[in-house]
PDB file of C-alpha atoms in Angstrom:
ATOM      1  CA  MET Z 113     107.874  85.336 104.741  1.00 81.00           C
ATOM      2  CA  ILE Z 114     106.309  87.633 101.655  1.00 90.00           C
ATOM      3  CA  THR Z 115     102.209  87.944 102.111  1.00 90.00           C
ATOM      4  CA  THR Z 116     100.245  89.977 100.334  1.00 91.00           C
ATOM      5  CA  ASP Z 117      99.577  92.700 102.958  1.00 91.00           C
ATOM      6  CA  PHE Z 118     102.648  94.885 101.344  1.00 92.00           C
ATOM      7  CA  GLY Z 119     104.456  97.259 102.984  1.00 90.00           C
ATOM      8  CA  VAL Z 120     106.521 100.253 101.702  1.00 92.00           C
ATOM      9  CA  GLY Z 121     109.699  98.468 100.518  1.00 94.00           C
ATOM     10  CA  SER Z 122     108.053  95.212 100.055  1.00 95.00           C
ATOM     11  CA  PRO Z 123     108.207  93.334  96.928  1.00 96.00           C
ATOM     12  CA  CYS Z 124     104.943  93.569  95.444  1.00 97.00           C
ATOM     13  CA  TRP Z 125     105.111  92.609  91.468  1.00 97.00           C
ATOM     14  CA  LEU Z 126     107.495  90.767  89.549  1.00 97.00           C
ATOM     15  CA  ASP Z 127     107.852  90.580  85.874  1.00 97.00           C
ATOM     16  CA  LEU Z 128     109.600  88.423  83.288  1.00 97.00           C
ATOM     17  CA  GLY Z 129     111.292  90.257  80.003  1.00 95.00           C
ATOM     18  CA  VAL Z 130     112.023  87.524  77.232  1.00 95.00           C
ATOM     19  CA  PRO Z 131     112.328  87.637  73.772  1.00 92.00           C
ATOM     20  CA  ASP Z 132     109.087  85.086  73.367  1.00 93.00           C
ATOM     21  CA  VAL Z 133     106.340  85.805  75.496  1.00 94.00           C
ATOM     22  CA  ASP Z 134     104.337  82.456  74.537  1.00 94.00           C
ATOM     23  CA  ALA Z 135     107.128  80.289  74.332  1.00 96.00           C
ATOM     24  CA  ALA Z 136     108.389  81.955  77.451  1.00 97.00           C
ATOM     25  CA  ALA Z 137     104.875  80.905  78.988  1.00 97.00           C
ATOM     26  CA  ALA Z 138     104.855  77.534  77.547  1.00 97.00           C
ATOM     27  CA  PHE Z 139     107.842  76.556  79.835  1.00 98.00           C
ATOM     28  CA  TYR Z 140     106.703  78.045  83.193  1.00 98.00           C
ATOM     29  CA  GLY Z 141     103.413  76.780  82.510  1.00 98.00           C
ATOM     30  CA  SER Z 142     104.864  73.228  82.361  1.00 98.00           C
ATOM     31  CA  VAL Z 143     107.328  73.544  85.614  1.00 98.00           C
ATOM     32  CA  PHE Z 144     104.470  75.696  87.359  1.00 98.00           C
ATOM     33  CA  GLY Z 145     101.710  75.060  86.005  1.00 98.00           C
ATOM     34  CA  TRP Z 146     101.155  78.915  84.900  1.00 98.00           C
ATOM     35  CA  GLU Z 147      98.330  80.013  82.793  1.00 97.00           C
ATOM     36  CA  LEU Z 148      98.961  83.236  80.210  1.00 96.00           C
ATOM     37  CA  GLN Z 149      96.456  85.826  80.686  1.00 94.00           C
ATOM     38  CA  SER Z 150      97.780  88.291  77.824  1.00 88.00           C
ATOM     39  CA  PHE Z 151      96.472  91.706  77.464  1.00 83.00           C
ATOM     40  CA  GLY Z 152      96.819  90.940  73.773  1.00 77.00           C
ATOM     41  CA  PRO Z 153      98.863  93.058  71.022  1.00 77.00           C
ATOM     42  CA  ASP Z 154      98.073  96.562  71.810  1.00 73.00           C
ATOM     43  CA  ALA Z 155      99.640  95.976  75.462  1.00 70.00           C
ATOM     44  CA  GLY Z 156     103.071  94.882  73.387  1.00 73.00           C
ATOM     45  CA  GLY Z 157     102.202  91.200  74.093  1.00 80.00           C
ATOM     46  CA  TYR Z 158     102.587  92.016  78.153  1.00 90.00           C
ATOM     47  CA  GLY Z 159     100.441  89.635  80.280  1.00 94.00           C
ATOM     48  CA  LEU Z 160     100.157  87.935  83.458  1.00 97.00           C
ATOM     49  CA  PHE Z 161     100.848  84.562  84.884  1.00 98.00           C
ATOM     50  CA  ARG Z 162      98.334  83.391  86.887  1.00 98.00           C
ATOM     51  CA  LEU Z 163      98.171  80.348  88.965  1.00 98.00           C
ATOM     52  CA  ASP Z 164      94.536  78.701  90.418  1.00 97.00           C
ATOM     53  CA  GLY Z 165      92.905  81.856  89.005  1.00 96.00           C
ATOM     54  CA  LYS Z 166      95.066  84.785  91.067  1.00 98.00           C
ATOM     55  CA  THR Z 167      98.202  86.459  89.455  1.00 98.00           C
ATOM     56  CA  VAL Z 168     101.592  85.211  90.613  1.00 98.00           C
ATOM     57  CA  GLY Z 169     103.536  87.566  87.918  1.00 98.00           C
ATOM     58  CA  ALA Z 170     103.612  88.959  84.449  1.00 97.00           C
ATOM     59  CA  VAL Z 171     105.755  88.711  81.178  1.00 97.00           C
ATOM     60  CA  GLY Z 172     106.823  91.082  78.459  1.00 94.00           C
ATOM     61  CA  ARG Z 173     109.383  91.189  75.442  1.00 91.00           C
ATOM     62  CA  LEU Z 174     112.152  92.661  76.242  1.00 86.00           C
ATOM     63  CA  THR Z 175     112.295  96.619  75.536  1.00 75.00           C
ATOM     64  CA  GLU Z 176     115.370  98.025  76.468  1.00 73.00           C
ATOM     65  CA  GLU Z 177     118.429  97.943  74.520  1.00 72.00           C
ATOM     66  CA  GLY Z 178     120.850  95.813  75.863  1.00 73.00           C
ATOM     67  CA  ALA Z 179     119.258  93.791  78.219  1.00 78.00           C
ATOM     68  CA  ARG Z 180     119.254  90.507  79.388  1.00 88.00           C
ATOM     69  CA  PRO Z 181     116.426  88.224  79.533  1.00 94.00           C
ATOM     70  CA  ALA Z 182     115.800  88.740  83.733  1.00 95.00           C
ATOM     71  CA  TRP Z 183     113.269  88.524  86.019  1.00 97.00           C
ATOM     72  CA  MET Z 184     112.534  91.811  87.489  1.00 97.00           C
ATOM     73  CA  ILE Z 185     111.413  92.847  90.980  1.00 98.00           C
ATOM     74  CA  TYR Z 186     109.184  95.918  91.875  1.00 98.00           C
ATOM     75  CA  PHE Z 187     108.963  96.852  95.280  1.00 97.00           C
ATOM     76  CA  LYS Z 188     105.954  99.142  97.248  1.00 97.00           C
ATOM     77  CA  THR Z 189     106.592 102.583  97.235  1.00 96.00           C
ATOM     78  CA  ALA Z 190     103.971 105.542  98.352  1.00 96.00           C
ATOM     79  CA  ASP Z 191     105.258 107.980  95.998  1.00 97.00           C
ATOM     80  CA  ALA Z 192     107.259 106.545  92.650  1.00 98.00           C
ATOM     81  CA  ASP Z 193     108.295 110.058  91.801  1.00 98.00           C
ATOM     82  CA  ALA Z 194     109.924 110.873  95.013  1.00 98.00           C
ATOM     83  CA  THR Z 195     111.607 106.998  95.129  1.00 98.00           C
ATOM     84  CA  ALA Z 196     113.080 107.816  91.904  1.00 98.00           C
ATOM     85  CA  GLN Z 197     114.408 111.265  92.578  1.00 97.00           C
ATOM     86  CA  ALA Z 198     116.343 109.336  95.843  1.00 98.00           C
ATOM     87  CA  VAL Z 199     117.306 106.640  93.659  1.00 98.00           C
ATOM     88  CA  GLN Z 200     119.253 109.331  91.527  1.00 96.00           C
ATOM     89  CA  GLN Z 201     120.067 111.702  94.383  1.00 96.00           C
ATOM     90  CA  SER Z 202     122.457 108.369  95.708  1.00 95.00           C
ATOM     91  CA  GLY Z 203     123.982 107.665  92.735  1.00 95.00           C
ATOM     92  CA  GLY Z 204     121.663 105.295  91.263  1.00 96.00           C
ATOM     93  CA  THR Z 205     119.778 105.473  87.912  1.00 96.00           C
ATOM     94  CA  VAL Z 206     116.165 105.924  86.313  1.00 97.00           C
ATOM     95  CA  ARG Z 207     116.123 104.039  83.340  1.00 95.00           C
ATOM     96  CA  ALA Z 208     112.377 104.576  82.855  1.00 93.00           C
ATOM     97  CA  GLY Z 209     109.624 106.778  84.210  1.00 82.00           C
ATOM     98  CA  PRO Z 210     107.933 107.093  86.797  1.00 96.00           C
ATOM     99  CA  PHE Z 211     105.130 106.524  84.293  1.00 95.00           C
ATOM    100  CA  ASP Z 212     101.234 105.297  84.904  1.00 93.00           C
ATOM    101  CA  ALA Z 213     100.210 101.883  83.757  1.00 87.00           C
ATOM    102  CA  ALA Z 214      96.869 102.570  83.122  1.00 84.00           C
ATOM    103  CA  GLY Z 215      95.920 103.407  85.902  1.00 89.00           C
ATOM    104  CA  GLU Z 216      96.894  99.727  87.557  1.00 92.00           C
ATOM    105  CA  ALA Z 217     100.327 101.608  89.234  1.00 95.00           C
ATOM    106  CA  ARG Z 218     102.539 104.121  88.863  1.00 97.00           C
ATOM    107  CA  MET Z 219     106.153 102.831  88.580  1.00 96.00           C
ATOM    108  CA  ALA Z 220     109.553 103.230  87.768  1.00 97.00           C
ATOM    109  CA  GLN Z 221     112.446 101.072  86.604  1.00 96.00           C
ATOM    110  CA  LEU Z 222     115.728 102.140  88.861  1.00 97.00           C
ATOM    111  CA  THR Z 223     119.457 100.521  89.207  1.00 97.00           C
ATOM    112  CA  ASP Z 224     121.257 101.228  92.041  1.00 97.00           C
ATOM    113  CA  PRO Z 225     124.470 102.843  92.288  1.00 95.00           C
ATOM    114  CA  SER Z 226     126.529  99.084  91.881  1.00 93.00           C
ATOM    115  CA  GLY Z 227     124.489  98.138  88.633  1.00 94.00           C
ATOM    116  CA  GLY Z 228     121.472  96.087  90.192  1.00 95.00           C
ATOM    117  CA  GLN Z 229     118.444  96.847  88.950  1.00 95.00           C
ATOM    118  CA  PHE Z 230     114.927  96.611  90.173  1.00 97.00           C
ATOM    119  CA  ALA Z 231     111.751  99.173  89.918  1.00 98.00           C
ATOM    120  CA  VAL Z 232     109.017 100.474  92.134  1.00 98.00           C
ATOM    121  CA  TRP Z 233     105.634  99.783  92.346  1.00 97.00           C
ATOM    122  CA  GLN Z 234     103.025 102.845  93.686  1.00 97.00           C
ATOM    123  CA  PRO Z 235      99.621 101.080  93.653  1.00 96.00           C
ATOM    124  CA  GLY Z 236      96.530 102.112  91.675  1.00 95.00           C
ATOM    125  CA  LYS Z 237      94.015  99.900  90.712  1.00 95.00           C
ATOM    126  CA  ASN Z 238      96.050  97.100  91.432  1.00 95.00           C
ATOM    127  CA  PRO Z 239      98.295  96.245  94.814  1.00 95.00           C
ATOM    128  CA  GLY Z 240     100.329  93.848  93.620  1.00 97.00           C
ATOM    129  CA  LEU Z 241     100.557  89.980  93.597  1.00 98.00           C
ATOM    130  CA  GLU Z 242      97.273  88.223  94.537  1.00 98.00           C
ATOM    131  CA  SER Z 243      98.839  84.574  95.684  1.00 97.00           C
ATOM    132  CA  VAL Z 244     102.544  84.481  97.232  1.00 97.00           C
ATOM    133  CA  ASP Z 245     104.246  82.004  99.578  1.00 96.00           C
ATOM    134  CA  LYS Z 246     103.025  78.955  98.319  1.00 96.00           C
ATOM    135  CA  PRO Z 247     104.015  76.368  95.667  1.00 97.00           C
ATOM    136  CA  GLY Z 248     104.396  77.999  92.261  1.00 98.00           C
ATOM    137  CA  THR Z 249     104.420  81.405  93.414  1.00 98.00           C
ATOM    138  CA  LEU Z 250     107.035  84.029  95.026  1.00 98.00           C
ATOM    139  CA  THR Z 251     108.226  83.180  98.348  1.00 97.00           C
ATOM    140  CA  TRP Z 252     111.575  85.001  98.414  1.00 97.00           C
ATOM    141  CA  ILE Z 253     113.915  87.332  96.760  1.00 97.00           C
ATOM    142  CA  GLU Z 254     117.573  87.615  96.392  1.00 97.00           C
ATOM    143  CA  LEU Z 255     120.534  90.354  95.579  1.00 97.00           C
ATOM    144  CA  TYR Z 256     123.515  88.920  94.329  1.00 95.00           C
ATOM    145  CA  THR Z 257     125.858  91.714  94.172  1.00 94.00           C
ATOM    146  CA  THR Z 258     129.846  92.339  94.152  1.00 93.00           C
ATOM    147  CA  ASP Z 259     129.665  94.895  97.612  1.00 94.00           C
ATOM    148  CA  ALA Z 260     126.954  94.256  99.800  1.00 94.00           C
ATOM    149  CA  ALA Z 261     127.854  97.268 102.094  1.00 95.00           C
ATOM    150  CA  THR Z 262     126.970  99.368  99.559  1.00 95.00           C
ATOM    151  CA  ALA Z 263     124.159  97.798  98.606  1.00 96.00           C
ATOM    152  CA  LYS Z 264     122.662  97.837 102.359  1.00 96.00           C
ATOM    153  CA  GLU Z 265     123.364 101.457 102.642  1.00 96.00           C
ATOM    154  CA  PHE Z 266     121.448 102.027  99.465  1.00 97.00           C
ATOM    155  CA  TYR Z 267     118.556 100.194  99.912  1.00 97.00           C
ATOM    156  CA  GLY Z 268     118.449 100.482 103.821  1.00 95.00           C
ATOM    157  CA  ALA Z 269     118.254 104.701 103.287  1.00 96.00           C
ATOM    158  CA  LEU Z 270     115.830 103.999 100.074  1.00 97.00           C
ATOM    159  CA  PHE Z 271     113.241 101.491 101.756  1.00 96.00           C
ATOM    160  CA  ALA Z 272     114.087 101.675 105.487  1.00 95.00           C
ATOM    161  CA  TRP Z 273     115.031  97.900 105.398  1.00 95.00           C
ATOM    162  CA  GLN Z 274     116.248  96.315 108.694  1.00 92.00           C
ATOM    163  CA  THR Z 275     118.843  93.877 107.902  1.00 94.00           C
ATOM    164  CA  GLU Z 276     120.864  91.468 109.750  1.00 93.00           C
ATOM    165  CA  ASP Z 277     123.753  89.361 108.782  1.00 92.00           C
ATOM    166  CA  VAL Z 278     123.980  85.361 108.860  1.00 91.00           C
ATOM    167  CA  PRO Z 279     127.783  83.909 108.476  1.00 89.00           C
ATOM    168  CA  LEU Z 280     127.845  81.389 105.950  1.00 84.00           C
ATOM    169  CA  PRO Z 281     129.090  77.732 106.340  1.00 77.00           C
ATOM    170  CA  GLY Z 282     132.878  77.563 105.376  1.00 72.00           C
ATOM    171  CA  GLY Z 283     133.621  80.927 106.686  1.00 70.00           C
ATOM    172  CA  GLY Z 284     132.172  82.588 103.214  1.00 72.00           C
ATOM    173  CA  GLY Z 285     131.052  85.663 104.185  1.00 82.00           C
ATOM    174  CA  ALA Z 286     127.643  86.769 105.715  1.00 90.00           C
ATOM    175  CA  TYR Z 287     123.961  86.273 104.066  1.00 92.00           C
ATOM    176  CA  SER Z 288     121.849  89.742 105.224  1.00 95.00           C
ATOM    177  CA  LEU Z 289     118.254  89.388 105.642  1.00 95.00           C
ATOM    178  CA  ILE Z 290     115.881  91.170 104.864  1.00 96.00           C
ATOM    179  CA  THR Z 291     112.999  93.015 106.818  1.00 93.00           C
ATOM    180  CA  PRO Z 292     110.753  95.639 105.921  1.00 89.00           C
ATOM    181  CA  SER Z 293     110.450  98.758 107.777  1.00 82.00           C
ATOM    182  CA  GLY Z 294     109.082  98.522 110.924  1.00 79.00           C
ATOM    183  CA  ALA Z 295     108.075  94.710 110.565  1.00 78.00           C
ATOM    184  CA  GLY Z 296     108.941  91.810 112.590  1.00 79.00           C
ATOM    185  CA  GLN Z 297     110.977  88.826 111.478  1.00 82.00           C
ATOM    186  CA  GLU Z 298     108.584  86.723 110.289  1.00 83.00           C
ATOM    187  CA  ARG Z 299     108.306  89.443 107.766  1.00 88.00           C
ATOM    188  CA  MET Z 300     111.400  88.877 106.211  1.00 89.00           C
ATOM    189  CA  HIS Z 301     111.149  89.021 102.806  1.00 94.00           C
ATOM    190  CA  GLY Z 302     114.816  88.283 100.763  1.00 96.00           C
ATOM    191  CA  GLY Z 303     118.776  88.395 101.198  1.00 96.00           C
ATOM    192  CA  ILE Z 304     121.939  89.919  99.688  1.00 97.00           C
ATOM    193  CA  MET Z 305     124.750  87.972  99.146  1.00 94.00           C
ATOM    194  CA  GLU Z 306     128.056  89.289  98.071  1.00 92.00           C
ATOM    195  CA  LEU Z 307     130.061  87.456  95.303  1.00 90.00           C
ATOM    196  CA  PRO Z 308     133.083  88.171  92.442  1.00 87.00           C
ATOM    197  CA  ALA Z 309     132.057  89.723  89.561  1.00 86.00           C
ATOM    198  CA  GLU Z 310     132.926  86.730  87.821  1.00 85.00           C
ATOM    199  CA  HIS Z 311     130.310  84.817  89.625  1.00 81.00           C
ATOM    200  CA  LEU Z 312     127.396  86.884  88.476  1.00 84.00           C
ATOM    201  CA  ALA Z 313     125.559  87.253  85.312  1.00 77.00           C
ATOM    202  CA  GLY Z 314     127.536  89.798  82.985  1.00 76.00           C
ATOM    203  CA  GLY Z 315     129.559  90.199  85.449  1.00 82.00           C
ATOM    204  CA  ARG Z 316     126.822  92.952  87.429  1.00 87.00           C
ATOM    205  CA  PRO Z 317     124.856  92.660  90.516  1.00 94.00           C
ATOM    206  CA  TYR Z 318     121.160  91.732  90.129  1.00 95.00           C
ATOM    207  CA  TRP Z 319     118.091  90.596  91.573  1.00 96.00           C
ATOM    208  CA  HIS Z 320     116.403  87.592  91.430  1.00 95.00           C
ATOM    209  CA  PRO Z 321     113.019  85.377  92.212  1.00 98.00           C
ATOM    210  CA  VAL Z 322     112.807  82.116  94.497  1.00 98.00           C
ATOM    211  CA  PHE Z 323     109.407  80.335  93.727  1.00 98.00           C
ATOM    212  CA  GLY Z 324     108.173  77.658  96.126  1.00 98.00           C
ATOM    213  CA  SER Z 325     107.844  73.981  95.644  1.00 98.00           C
ATOM    214  CA  GLU Z 326     106.387  71.450  97.160  1.00 97.00           C
ATOM    215  CA  ASN Z 327     109.213  68.995  95.182  1.00 97.00           C
ATOM    216  CA  CYS Z 328     112.156  70.461  94.100  1.00 98.00           C
ATOM    217  CA  ASP Z 329     113.204  67.680  92.131  1.00 98.00           C
ATOM    218  CA  ALA Z 330     110.415  67.216  90.603  1.00 98.00           C
ATOM    219  CA  THR Z 331     109.967  71.108  89.707  1.00 98.00           C
ATOM    220  CA  VAL Z 332     113.990  70.841  88.434  1.00 98.00           C
ATOM    221  CA  ALA Z 333     113.184  67.985  86.567  1.00 98.00           C
ATOM    222  CA  ARG Z 334     110.178  69.779  84.764  1.00 98.00           C
ATOM    223  CA  VAL Z 335     112.976  72.652  83.969  1.00 98.00           C
ATOM    224  CA  THR Z 336     115.311  70.491  82.430  1.00 98.00           C
ATOM    225  CA  GLU Z 337     112.776  68.857  80.436  1.00 98.00           C
ATOM    226  CA  ASN Z 338     111.547  71.664  79.246  1.00 98.00           C
ATOM    227  CA  GLY Z 339     114.464  73.459  77.747  1.00 98.00           C
ATOM    228  CA  GLY Z 340     116.006  74.993  80.869  1.00 98.00           C
ATOM    229  CA  SER Z 341     119.218  74.422  83.074  1.00 97.00           C
ATOM    230  CA  VAL Z 342     120.288  74.313  86.726  1.00 97.00           C
ATOM    231  CA  GLN Z 343     123.706  76.003  87.809  1.00 93.00           C
ATOM    232  CA  MET Z 344     123.117  74.900  91.155  1.00 93.00           C
ATOM    233  CA  GLY Z 345     121.534  71.542  93.317  1.00 87.00           C
ATOM    234  CA  PRO Z 346     119.403  70.663  94.223  1.00 96.00           C
ATOM    235  CA  GLU Z 347     120.527  70.527  97.412  1.00 94.00           C
ATOM    236  CA  ASP Z 348     119.988  70.822 101.069  1.00 93.00           C
ATOM    237  CA  ALA Z 349     120.439  73.683 102.834  1.00 88.00           C
ATOM    238  CA  LYS Z 350     120.276  73.717 106.695  1.00 84.00           C
ATOM    239  CA  ASP Z 351     117.095  75.404 108.073  1.00 84.00           C
ATOM    240  CA  VAL Z 352     116.207  76.703 104.819  1.00 90.00           C
ATOM    241  CA  GLY Z 353     115.014  73.931 102.662  1.00 92.00           C
ATOM    242  CA  ARG Z 354     116.317  71.685  99.713  1.00 97.00           C
ATOM    243  CA  LEU Z 355     117.004  74.221  96.658  1.00 96.00           C
ATOM    244  CA  ALA Z 356     118.220  74.881  93.240  1.00 97.00           C
ATOM    245  CA  VAL Z 357     119.208  77.616  91.091  1.00 96.00           C
ATOM    246  CA  CYS Z 358     117.978  77.397  87.589  1.00 97.00           C
ATOM    247  CA  LEU Z 359     117.672  79.030  84.653  1.00 96.00           C
ATOM    248  CA  ASP Z 360     114.987  79.282  81.941  1.00 97.00           C
ATOM    249  CA  PRO Z 361     115.426  78.834  78.074  1.00 97.00           C
ATOM    250  CA  TYR Z 362     116.437  82.392  77.659  1.00 95.00           C
ATOM    251  CA  GLY Z 363     119.043  82.287  80.917  1.00 94.00           C
ATOM    252  CA  ALA Z 364     116.597  84.041  82.807  1.00 95.00           C
ATOM    253  CA  ASP Z 365     117.787  82.707  86.704  1.00 95.00           C
ATOM    254  CA  PHE Z 366     114.957  81.722  89.110  1.00 97.00           C
ATOM    255  CA  VAL Z 367     115.195  79.450  92.612  1.00 97.00           C
ATOM    256  CA  VAL Z 368     112.920  76.596  93.192  1.00 98.00           C
ATOM    257  CA  LEU Z 369     113.125  75.941  97.186  1.00 97.00           C
ATOM    258  CA  THR Z 370     110.955  73.378  99.272  1.00 97.00           C
ATOM    259  CA  PRO Z 371     111.407  75.127 102.720  1.00 94.00           C
ATOM    260  CA  ALA Z 372     112.355  73.129 105.363  1.00 90.00           C
ATOM    261  CA  SER Z 373     109.504  71.787 107.475  1.00 80.00           C
TER     262      SER Z 373
END
């Protein structure tokens, strides 16, 4: 369960990088009911996605050379500079920063040793997302990686995450559940899954968000009606709920989940 009482290592922000902000806002508005609050040309078109008056994410134009459209997950840190240094010392890469964002937060764009991209958020005036764990908001995060053991070691050292492996059906390996340091199982916020490189977008590991839905099938219908596509599902996952892996019109992936009651 993701909450807005963000602890160190908890997902606290996410934004979408796309070639066309307005078109992306129209798509997600149709799918989830989000409204775009743009910061205007001076901010490079960056803006907030809001639902019922609360921030649930953000969006901006792609700025990194060679980057594909994707969602970026930000994890809370008490010290973005120290975290960036620790990433480098652990074999990862600092792609950008650390830098201050108009006093809202100090952040850095990072890459783990296997190539999975993520970011960190040291709160300033802005503690992070205002609404989570509801329909139309972030409810879970996942890392698809070619090396789950290395990922668990890296992120465990970086954020002191606790992980618990759960066998996948049919002998398909394990799914590693993530809990923030010192928190109980009720604060689990994501998972790590190992997959072959050929099953990964671009052949490299990546994080993606899971958004809640009151009706997975109806949400997926809106995805396809508005130019998106479905990679998997909708299907029922025992003790999890009904879910589907979707792509927006630019190829950024996300999961839609109606949790099990």
